[in-house]
Coordinates of C-alpha atoms in Angstrom, one line a residue:
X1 CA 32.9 97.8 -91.8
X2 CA 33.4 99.1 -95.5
X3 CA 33.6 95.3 -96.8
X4 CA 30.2 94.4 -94.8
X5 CA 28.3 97.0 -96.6
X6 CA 29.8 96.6 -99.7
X7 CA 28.7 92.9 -99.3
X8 CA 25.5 93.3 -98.4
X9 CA 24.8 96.0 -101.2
X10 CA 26.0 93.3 -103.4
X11 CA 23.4 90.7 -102.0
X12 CA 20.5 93.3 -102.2
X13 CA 21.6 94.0 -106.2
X14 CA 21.6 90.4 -106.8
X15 CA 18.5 89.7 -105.1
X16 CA 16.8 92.0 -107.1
X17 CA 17.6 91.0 -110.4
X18 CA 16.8 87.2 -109.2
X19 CA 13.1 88.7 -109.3
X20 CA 13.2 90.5 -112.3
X21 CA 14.0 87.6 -114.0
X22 CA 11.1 85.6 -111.9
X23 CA 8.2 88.0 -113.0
X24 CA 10.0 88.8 -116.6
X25 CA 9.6 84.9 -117.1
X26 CA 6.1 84.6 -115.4
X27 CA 4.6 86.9 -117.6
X28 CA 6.1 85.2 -120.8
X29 CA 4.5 81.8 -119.6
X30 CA 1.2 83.8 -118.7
X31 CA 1.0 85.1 -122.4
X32 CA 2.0 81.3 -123.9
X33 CA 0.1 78.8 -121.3
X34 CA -3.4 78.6 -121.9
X35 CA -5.4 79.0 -118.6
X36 CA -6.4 75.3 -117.0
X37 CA -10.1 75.2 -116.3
X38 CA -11.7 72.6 -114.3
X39 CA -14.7 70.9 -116.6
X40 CA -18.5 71.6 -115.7
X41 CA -19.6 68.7 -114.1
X42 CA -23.2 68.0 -113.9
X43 CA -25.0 67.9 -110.9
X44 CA -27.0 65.1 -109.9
X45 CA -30.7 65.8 -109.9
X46 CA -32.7 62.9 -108.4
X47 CA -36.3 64.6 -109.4
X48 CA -35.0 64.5 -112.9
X49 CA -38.2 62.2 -114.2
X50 CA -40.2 64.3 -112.3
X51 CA -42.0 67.4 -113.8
X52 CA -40.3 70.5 -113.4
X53 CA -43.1 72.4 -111.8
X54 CA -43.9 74.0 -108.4
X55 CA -46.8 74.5 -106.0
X56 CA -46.4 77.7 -104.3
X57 CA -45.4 76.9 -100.7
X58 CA -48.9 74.9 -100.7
X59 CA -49.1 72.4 -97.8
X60 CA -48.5 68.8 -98.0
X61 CA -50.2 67.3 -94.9
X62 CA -49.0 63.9 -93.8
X63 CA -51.4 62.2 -90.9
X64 CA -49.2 59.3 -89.4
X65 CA -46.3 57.7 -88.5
X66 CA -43.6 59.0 -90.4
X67 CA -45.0 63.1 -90.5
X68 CA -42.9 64.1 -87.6
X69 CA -39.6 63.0 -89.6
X70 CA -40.8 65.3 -92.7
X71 CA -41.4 68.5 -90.0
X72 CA -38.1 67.9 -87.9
X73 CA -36.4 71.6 -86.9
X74 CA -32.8 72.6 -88.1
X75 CA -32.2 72.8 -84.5
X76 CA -33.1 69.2 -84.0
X77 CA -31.3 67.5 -86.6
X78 CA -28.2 67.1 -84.7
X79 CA -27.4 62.9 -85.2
X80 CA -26.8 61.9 -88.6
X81 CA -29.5 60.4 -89.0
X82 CA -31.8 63.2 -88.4
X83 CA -29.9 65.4 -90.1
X84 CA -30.4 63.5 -93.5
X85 CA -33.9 63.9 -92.9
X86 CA -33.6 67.4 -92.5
X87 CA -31.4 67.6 -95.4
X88 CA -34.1 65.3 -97.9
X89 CA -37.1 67.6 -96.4
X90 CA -35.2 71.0 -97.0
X91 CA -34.6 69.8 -100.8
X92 CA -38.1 68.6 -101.8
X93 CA -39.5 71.8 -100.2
X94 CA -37.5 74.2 -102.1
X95 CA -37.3 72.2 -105.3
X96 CA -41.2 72.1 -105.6
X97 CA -42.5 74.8 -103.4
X98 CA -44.3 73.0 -100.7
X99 CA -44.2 73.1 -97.0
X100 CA -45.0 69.9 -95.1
X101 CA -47.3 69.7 -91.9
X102 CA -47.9 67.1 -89.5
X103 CA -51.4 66.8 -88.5
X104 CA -53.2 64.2 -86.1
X105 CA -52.4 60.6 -87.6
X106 CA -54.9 58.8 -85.5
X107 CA -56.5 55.9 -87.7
X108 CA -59.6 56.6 -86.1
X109 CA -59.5 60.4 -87.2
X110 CA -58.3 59.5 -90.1
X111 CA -61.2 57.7 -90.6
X112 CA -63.8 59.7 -89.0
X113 CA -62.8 62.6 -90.8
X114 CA -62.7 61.0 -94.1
X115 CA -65.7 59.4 -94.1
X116 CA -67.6 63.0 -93.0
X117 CA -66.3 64.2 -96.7
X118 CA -63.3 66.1 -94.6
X119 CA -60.0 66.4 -96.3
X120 CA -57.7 67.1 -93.9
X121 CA -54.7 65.5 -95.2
X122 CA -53.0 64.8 -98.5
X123 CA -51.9 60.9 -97.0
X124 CA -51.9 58.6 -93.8
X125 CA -49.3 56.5 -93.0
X126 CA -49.6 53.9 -89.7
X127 CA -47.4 50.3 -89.0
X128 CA -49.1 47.6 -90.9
X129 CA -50.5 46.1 -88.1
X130 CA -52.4 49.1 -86.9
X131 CA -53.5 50.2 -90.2
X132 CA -56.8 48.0 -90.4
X133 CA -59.7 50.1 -89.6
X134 CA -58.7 53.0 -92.3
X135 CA -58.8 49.6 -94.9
X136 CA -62.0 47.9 -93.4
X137 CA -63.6 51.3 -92.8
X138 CA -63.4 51.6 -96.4
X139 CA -61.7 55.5 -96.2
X140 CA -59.2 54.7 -99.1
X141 CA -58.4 55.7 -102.3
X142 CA -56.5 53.7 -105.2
X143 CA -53.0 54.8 -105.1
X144 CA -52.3 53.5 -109.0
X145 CA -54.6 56.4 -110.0
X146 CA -51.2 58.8 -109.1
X147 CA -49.5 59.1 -112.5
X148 CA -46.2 59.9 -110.7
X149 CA -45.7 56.7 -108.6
X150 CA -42.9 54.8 -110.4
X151 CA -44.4 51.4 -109.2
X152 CA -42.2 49.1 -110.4
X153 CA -38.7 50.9 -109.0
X154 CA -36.9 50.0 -106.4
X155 CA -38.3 52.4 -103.8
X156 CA -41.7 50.9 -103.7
X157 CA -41.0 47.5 -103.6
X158 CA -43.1 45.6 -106.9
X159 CA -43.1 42.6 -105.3
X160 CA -44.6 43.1 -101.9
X161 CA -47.0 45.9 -103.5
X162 CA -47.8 43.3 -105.7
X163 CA -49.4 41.0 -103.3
X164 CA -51.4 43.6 -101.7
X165 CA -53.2 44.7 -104.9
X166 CA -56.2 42.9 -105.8
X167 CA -58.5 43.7 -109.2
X168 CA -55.1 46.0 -110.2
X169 CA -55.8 48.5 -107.4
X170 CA -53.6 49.1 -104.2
X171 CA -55.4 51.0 -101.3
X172 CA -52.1 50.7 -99.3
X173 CA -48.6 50.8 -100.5
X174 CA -44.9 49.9 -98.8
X175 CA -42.3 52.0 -99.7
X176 CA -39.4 53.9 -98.7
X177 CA -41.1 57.0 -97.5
X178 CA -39.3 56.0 -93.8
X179 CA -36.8 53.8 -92.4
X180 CA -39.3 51.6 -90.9
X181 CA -38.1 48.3 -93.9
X182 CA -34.8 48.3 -93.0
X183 CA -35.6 48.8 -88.6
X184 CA -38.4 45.5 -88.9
X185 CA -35.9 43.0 -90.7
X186 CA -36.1 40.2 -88.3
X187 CA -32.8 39.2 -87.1
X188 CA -31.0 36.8 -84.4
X189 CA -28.2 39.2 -82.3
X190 CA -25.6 37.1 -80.0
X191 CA -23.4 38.1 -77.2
X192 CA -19.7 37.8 -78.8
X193 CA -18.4 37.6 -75.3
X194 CA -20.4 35.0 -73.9
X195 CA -19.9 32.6 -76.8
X196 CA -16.0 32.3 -76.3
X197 CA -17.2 30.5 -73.1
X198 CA -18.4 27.5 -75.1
X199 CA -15.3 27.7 -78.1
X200 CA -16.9 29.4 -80.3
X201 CA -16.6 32.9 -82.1
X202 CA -18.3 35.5 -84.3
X203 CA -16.4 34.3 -87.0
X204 CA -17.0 30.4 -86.9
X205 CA -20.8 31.8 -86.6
X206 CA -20.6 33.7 -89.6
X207 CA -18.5 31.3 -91.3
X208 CA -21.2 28.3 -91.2
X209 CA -24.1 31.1 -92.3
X210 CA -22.0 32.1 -95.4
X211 CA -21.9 27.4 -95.7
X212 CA -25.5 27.9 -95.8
X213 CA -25.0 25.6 -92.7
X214 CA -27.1 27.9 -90.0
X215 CA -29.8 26.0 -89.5
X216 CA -32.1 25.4 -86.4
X217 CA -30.0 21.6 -85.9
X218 CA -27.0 23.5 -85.9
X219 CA -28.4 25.8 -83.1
X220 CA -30.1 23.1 -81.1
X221 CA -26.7 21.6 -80.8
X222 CA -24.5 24.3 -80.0
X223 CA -26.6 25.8 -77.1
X224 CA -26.9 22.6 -75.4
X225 CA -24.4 23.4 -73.0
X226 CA -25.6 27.3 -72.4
X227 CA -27.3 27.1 -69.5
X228 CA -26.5 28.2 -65.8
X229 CA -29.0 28.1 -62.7
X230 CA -28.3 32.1 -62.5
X231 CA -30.9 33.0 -59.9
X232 CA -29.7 29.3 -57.9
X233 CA -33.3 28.4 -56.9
X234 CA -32.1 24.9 -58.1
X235 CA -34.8 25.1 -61.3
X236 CA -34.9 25.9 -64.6
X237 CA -36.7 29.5 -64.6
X238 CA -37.4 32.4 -66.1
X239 CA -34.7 34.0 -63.8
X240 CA -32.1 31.6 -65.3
X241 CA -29.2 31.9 -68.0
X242 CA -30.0 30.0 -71.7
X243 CA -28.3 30.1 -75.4
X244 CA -31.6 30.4 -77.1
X245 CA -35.1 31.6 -76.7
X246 CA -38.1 33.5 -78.1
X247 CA -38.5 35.8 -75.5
X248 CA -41.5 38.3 -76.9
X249 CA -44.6 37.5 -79.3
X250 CA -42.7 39.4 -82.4
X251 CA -39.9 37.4 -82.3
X252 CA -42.1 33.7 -82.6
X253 CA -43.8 35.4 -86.1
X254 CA -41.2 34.9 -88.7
X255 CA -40.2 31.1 -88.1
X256 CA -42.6 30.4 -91.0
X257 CA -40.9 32.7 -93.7
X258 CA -37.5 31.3 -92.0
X259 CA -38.3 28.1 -92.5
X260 CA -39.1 28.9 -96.2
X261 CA -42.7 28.9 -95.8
X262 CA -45.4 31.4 -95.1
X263 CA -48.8 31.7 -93.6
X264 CA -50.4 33.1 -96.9
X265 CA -49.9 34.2 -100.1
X266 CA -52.1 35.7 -103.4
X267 CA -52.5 33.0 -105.4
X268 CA -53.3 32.7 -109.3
X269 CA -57.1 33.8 -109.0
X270 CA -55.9 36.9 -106.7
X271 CA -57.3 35.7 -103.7
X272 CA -55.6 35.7 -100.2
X273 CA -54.8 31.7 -99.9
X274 CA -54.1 30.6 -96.7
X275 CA -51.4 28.1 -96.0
X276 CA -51.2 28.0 -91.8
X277 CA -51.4 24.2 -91.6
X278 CA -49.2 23.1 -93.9
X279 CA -47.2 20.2 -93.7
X280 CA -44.1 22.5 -93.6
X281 CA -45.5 24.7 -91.5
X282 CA -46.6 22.2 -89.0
X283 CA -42.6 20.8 -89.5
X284 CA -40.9 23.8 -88.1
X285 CA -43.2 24.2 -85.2
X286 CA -42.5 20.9 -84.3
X287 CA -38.8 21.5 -84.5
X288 CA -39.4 24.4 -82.5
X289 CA -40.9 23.1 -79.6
X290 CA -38.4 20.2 -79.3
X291 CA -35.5 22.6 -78.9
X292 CA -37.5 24.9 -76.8
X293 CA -39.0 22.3 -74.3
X294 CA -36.3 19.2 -74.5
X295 CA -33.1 21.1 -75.2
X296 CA -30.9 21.8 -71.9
X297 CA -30.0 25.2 -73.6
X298 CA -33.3 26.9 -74.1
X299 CA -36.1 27.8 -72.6
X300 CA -40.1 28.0 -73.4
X301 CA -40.9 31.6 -73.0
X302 CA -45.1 32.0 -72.8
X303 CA -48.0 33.6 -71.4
X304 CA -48.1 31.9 -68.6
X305 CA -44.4 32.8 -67.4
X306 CA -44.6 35.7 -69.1
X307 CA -42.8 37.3 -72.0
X308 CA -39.5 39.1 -70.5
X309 CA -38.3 40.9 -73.7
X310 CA -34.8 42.0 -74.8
X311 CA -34.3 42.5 -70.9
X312 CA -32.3 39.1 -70.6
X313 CA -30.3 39.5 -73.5
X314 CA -29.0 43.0 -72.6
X315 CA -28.6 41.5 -69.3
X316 CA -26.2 38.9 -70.5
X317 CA -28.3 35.8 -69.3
X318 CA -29.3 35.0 -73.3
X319 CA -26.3 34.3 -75.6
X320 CA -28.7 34.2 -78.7
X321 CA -31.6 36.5 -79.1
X322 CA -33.8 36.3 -82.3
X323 CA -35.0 40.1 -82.5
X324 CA -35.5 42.6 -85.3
X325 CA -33.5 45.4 -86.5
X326 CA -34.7 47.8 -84.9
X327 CA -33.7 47.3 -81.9
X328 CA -29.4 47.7 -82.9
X329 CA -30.7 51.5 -83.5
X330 CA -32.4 51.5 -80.1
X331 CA -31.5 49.8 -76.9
X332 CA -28.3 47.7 -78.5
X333 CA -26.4 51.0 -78.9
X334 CA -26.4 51.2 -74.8
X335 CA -24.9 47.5 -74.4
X336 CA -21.7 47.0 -72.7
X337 CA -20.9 44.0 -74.6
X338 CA -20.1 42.7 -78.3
X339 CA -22.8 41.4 -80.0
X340 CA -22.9 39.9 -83.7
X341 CA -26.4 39.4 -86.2
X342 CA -26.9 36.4 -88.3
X343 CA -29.8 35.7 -90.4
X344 CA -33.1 33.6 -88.6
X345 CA -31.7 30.1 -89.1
X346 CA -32.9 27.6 -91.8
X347 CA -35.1 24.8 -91.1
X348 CA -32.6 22.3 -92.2
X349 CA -29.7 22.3 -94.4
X350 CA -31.7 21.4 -97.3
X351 CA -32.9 24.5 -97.3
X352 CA -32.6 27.0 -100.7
X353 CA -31.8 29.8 -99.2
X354 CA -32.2 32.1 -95.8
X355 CA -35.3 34.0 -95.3
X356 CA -36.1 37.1 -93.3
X357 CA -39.7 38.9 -92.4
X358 CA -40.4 42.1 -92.7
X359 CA -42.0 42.6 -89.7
X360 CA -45.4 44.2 -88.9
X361 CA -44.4 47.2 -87.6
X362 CA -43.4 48.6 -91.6
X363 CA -45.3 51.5 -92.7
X364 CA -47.7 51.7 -95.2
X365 CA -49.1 55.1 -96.7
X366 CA -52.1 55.1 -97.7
X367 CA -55.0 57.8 -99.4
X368 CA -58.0 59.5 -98.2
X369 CA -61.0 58.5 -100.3
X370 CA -61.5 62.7 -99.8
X371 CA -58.8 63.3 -102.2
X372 CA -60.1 65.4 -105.4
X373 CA -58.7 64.1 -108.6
X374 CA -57.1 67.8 -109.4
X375 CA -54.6 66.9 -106.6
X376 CA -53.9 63.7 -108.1
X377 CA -50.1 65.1 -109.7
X378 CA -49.5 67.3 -106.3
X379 CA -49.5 64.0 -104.3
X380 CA -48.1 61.9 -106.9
X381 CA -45.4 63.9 -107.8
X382 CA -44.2 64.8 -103.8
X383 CA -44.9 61.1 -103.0
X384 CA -42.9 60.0 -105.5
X385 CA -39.7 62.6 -104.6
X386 CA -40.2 61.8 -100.8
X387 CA -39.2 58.1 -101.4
X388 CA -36.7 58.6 -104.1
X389 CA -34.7 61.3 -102.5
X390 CA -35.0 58.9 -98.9
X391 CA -34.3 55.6 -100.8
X392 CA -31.1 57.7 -101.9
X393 CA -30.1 59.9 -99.3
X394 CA -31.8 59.1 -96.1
X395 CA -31.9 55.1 -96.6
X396 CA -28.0 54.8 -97.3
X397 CA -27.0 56.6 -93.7
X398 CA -29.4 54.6 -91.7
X399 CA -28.0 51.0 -93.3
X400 CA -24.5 52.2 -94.2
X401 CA -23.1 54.9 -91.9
X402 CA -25.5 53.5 -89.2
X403 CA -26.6 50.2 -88.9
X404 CA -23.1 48.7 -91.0
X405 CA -20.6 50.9 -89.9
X406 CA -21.6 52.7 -86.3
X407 CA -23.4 49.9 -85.1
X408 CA -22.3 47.0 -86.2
X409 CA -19.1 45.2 -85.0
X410 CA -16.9 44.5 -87.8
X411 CA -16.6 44.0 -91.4
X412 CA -18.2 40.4 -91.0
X413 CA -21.1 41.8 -88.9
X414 CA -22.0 44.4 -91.7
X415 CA -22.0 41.7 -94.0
X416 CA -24.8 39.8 -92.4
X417 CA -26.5 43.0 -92.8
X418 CA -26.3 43.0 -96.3
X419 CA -27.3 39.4 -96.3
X420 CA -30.4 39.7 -94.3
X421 CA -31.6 42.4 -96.2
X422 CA -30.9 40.8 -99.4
X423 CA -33.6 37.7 -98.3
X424 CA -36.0 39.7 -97.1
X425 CA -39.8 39.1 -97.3
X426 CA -43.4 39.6 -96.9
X427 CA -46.2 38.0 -95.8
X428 CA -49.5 39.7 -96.6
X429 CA -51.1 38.1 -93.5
X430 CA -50.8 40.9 -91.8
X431 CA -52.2 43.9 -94.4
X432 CA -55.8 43.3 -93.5
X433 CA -55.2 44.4 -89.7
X434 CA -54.8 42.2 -86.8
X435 CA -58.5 40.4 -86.5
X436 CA -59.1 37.7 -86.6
X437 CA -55.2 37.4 -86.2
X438 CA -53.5 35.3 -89.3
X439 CA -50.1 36.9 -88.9
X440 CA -49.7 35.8 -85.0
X441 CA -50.7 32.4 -85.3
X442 CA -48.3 30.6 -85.6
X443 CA -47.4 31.8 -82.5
X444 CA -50.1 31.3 -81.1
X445 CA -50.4 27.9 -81.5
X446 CA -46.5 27.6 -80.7
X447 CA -47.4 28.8 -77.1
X448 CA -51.0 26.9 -77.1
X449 CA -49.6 23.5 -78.2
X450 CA -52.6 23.8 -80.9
X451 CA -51.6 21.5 -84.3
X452 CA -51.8 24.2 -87.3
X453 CA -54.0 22.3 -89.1
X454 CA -56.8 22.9 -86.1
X455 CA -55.6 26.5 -85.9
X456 CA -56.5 27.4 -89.6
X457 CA -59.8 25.9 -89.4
X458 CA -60.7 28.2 -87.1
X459 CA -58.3 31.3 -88.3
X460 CA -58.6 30.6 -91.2
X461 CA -62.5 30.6 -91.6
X462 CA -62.7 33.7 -90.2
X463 CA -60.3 35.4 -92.5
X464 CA -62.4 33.9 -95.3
X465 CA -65.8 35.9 -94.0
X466 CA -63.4 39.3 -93.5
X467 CA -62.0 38.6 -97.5
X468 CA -66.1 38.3 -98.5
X469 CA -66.0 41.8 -97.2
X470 CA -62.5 43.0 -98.2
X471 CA -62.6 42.3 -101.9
X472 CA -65.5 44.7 -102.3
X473 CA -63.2 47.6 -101.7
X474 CA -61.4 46.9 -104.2
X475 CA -64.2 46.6 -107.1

């Protein structure tokens, strides 16, 4: 018993001076070892070129489309995607001192209160298409009066500003105040399951697009087998399985672009040109309607059978959908199959490049005529921070984290992306509103059987007598 305690005495003593030594040395090294401090790194600021001033909690009132994602709740913000709209809204708001309110966005109100010398907002935004009467009604302001609007960067896109400013003044501007760019990309989805019925896969799809090779031959020909009497009425139907077809008037409007064409353009003596029945034009429709009324794989989707939408697709009765974007951030996310996205297909393989359209449904923001030229810095300046901080922030988590990564299939898949988006473009048919119809008829005239050249001469007269009026404005 002696020898235990003597043993453990020992251990105690020995113990001891093993910590002794520990702190005697530690305190040495504390008095010869400099401290290591981490250097001060600068924190991004992305309203750096903007003035550092405030405006006192003053309101910034946004009339239109994209207001209720600039007033979205804490609460509310629970997807990611909402959440880095709270997050951009939260730092312009307490960087510059303003609150932002939603009011009525009507373009009829907008107008009606505008031009009754009532400023109730600070901008309007609408979708392209329905913007019209706040142009024609002549309720707008010149947006390159704002000092603050870096026009020529990235997040206001120079090029397709460009061909909507006339005399060097924009009543209406496309930029990344929302989301809506990236969501109205057209695009062509396909089932990845149904193709490996007919020996083929995603990646021998996205191998011939990266050949340049996708092409509306090389779709005629593969969908020549895709087709199955599905509702067995012993016709070919609506209620019927096909490899292609244009199942819904949005989806027949960019074959121009796609083909490398367009329906108008600004030409040298800033005038609206319009190029409907051109030879190329005329070329792709024709191509078009072969594959859509000869080709066993496809079917003619029109007014008179009506226009059944995604429905078939998601049904699994279309193996190749031509689309837009939007729609993988909307009803694709419920599918219970694969699908891939390609780029609309070249008209032939002489073709430079791909093309996409930016759809109608993009915003534009626009400015009351009401607008008093002392606020010209306030809107400027929160204009120009709303799409910088969304081109940044809020852009990068809808078409990375989202549309590349969550939604999209693969690696390959999320390339397309980046292709599509990387030929996207605009046709300014459409910034003057829908009458007498410009943008659409091509369509049209797909689903009429009417040659192009006999469409423009009518279309196109009547967008002549609007531009008489239109180029007024801009004086």
């Amino acid at each position: 018993m002696r020898s235990l305690v003597k043993i453990i005495s020992v251990l105690l003593m020995f113990s001891m001076l093993i910590s002794i030594v520990s702190c005697a040395k530690s305190g040495k090294d504390a008095e010869t070892t400099p401290q290591q401090t981490e250097e001060p790194v600068d924190k991004y600021d992305p309203f750096e070129h903007l003035p550092d001033t405030t405006f006192n909690d003053r309101s910034f009132r946004i009339a239109g489309s994209y207001g209720r994602n600039y007033t979205i709740k804490e609460t509310a913000a629970k997807e990611i995607l909402s959440a880095a709209e709270y997050k951009r809204n939260l730092a312009i708001s307490e960087r510059f001192k303003v609150k932002f309110q939603n009011v009525d966005g009507n373009v009829d109100v907008f107008v009606k209160n505008t031009l009754a010398d009532q400023h109730y907002t600070e901008v309007g935004c609408a979708m392209v298409w329905v913007y019209g009467p706040a142009f024609m009604g002549g309720a707008l302001r010149d947006i390159r009066s704002l000092e603050y609007i870096s026009f020529d960067s990235d997040w206001w896109y120079p090029e397709i500003n460009e061909s909507q400013t006339f005399n060097n003044k924009t009543l209406a501007i496309i930029g990344d105040m929302d989301e809506s760019l990236i969501k109205y990309m057209s695009v062509v989805f396909f089932n990845m399951d149904l193709i490996k019925d007919y020996g083929l896969t995603s990646d021998m799809i996205y191998d011939v697009v990266n050949d340049g090779g996708w092409s509306l031959d090389y779709i005629s020909e593969i969908i020549k087998p895709m087709y199955k009497d599905y509702d067995q009425d012993g016709l070919r139907s609506v209620g019927d399985f096909y490899g292609f077809a244009c199942t819904f008037n949005m989806s027949l409007d960019p074959w121009p672009v796609a083909g490398g064409s367009r329906v108008s353009y600004k030409n040298s003596d800033d005038e609206l040109e319009v190029v409907l029945g051109s030879d190329r034009n005329q070329a792709i429709l024709d191509k078009l309607k072969d594959i859509f009324t000869t080709n066993s794989g496809s079917f003619f989707y029109n007014d008179d059978v009506g226009m059944p939408g995604g429905s078939i697709f998601y049904e699994q009765r279309l193996v190749f959908y031509p689309a837009f974007m939007a729609e993988a951030f909307g009803s694709m996310r419920e599918v219970k199959f694969s699908y891939g996205m390609a780029p609309y297909p070249k008209y032939d393989n002489e073709q430079d490049s791909y093309y996409t359209l930016i759809q109608d449904g993009v915003t534009e923001t626009y400015l009351p005529k009401t607008m008093p030229e002392a606020d010209e810095d306030f809107v400027g300046i929160i204009l120009e921070a709303c799409a910088k901080y969304t081109r940044e922030f809020v852009i990068p988590v809808y078409y990375d984290d989202a549309l590349k990564n969550r939604y999209s299939e693969d690696p390959a898949t999320a390339e397309m992306v980046d292709l599509i988006n990387s030929v996207s473009r605009f046709d300014m048919s459409i910034i003057f509103g829908t009458d007498p119809g410009l943008y659409y008829a091509f369509g049209q005239a797909l689903k009429e059987g009417t040659p192009l050249v006999r469409k423009q001469a009518v279309v196109g007269k009547q967008m002549e007598r609007k531009m008489k009026k239109i180029y007024p404005l801009y004086d």
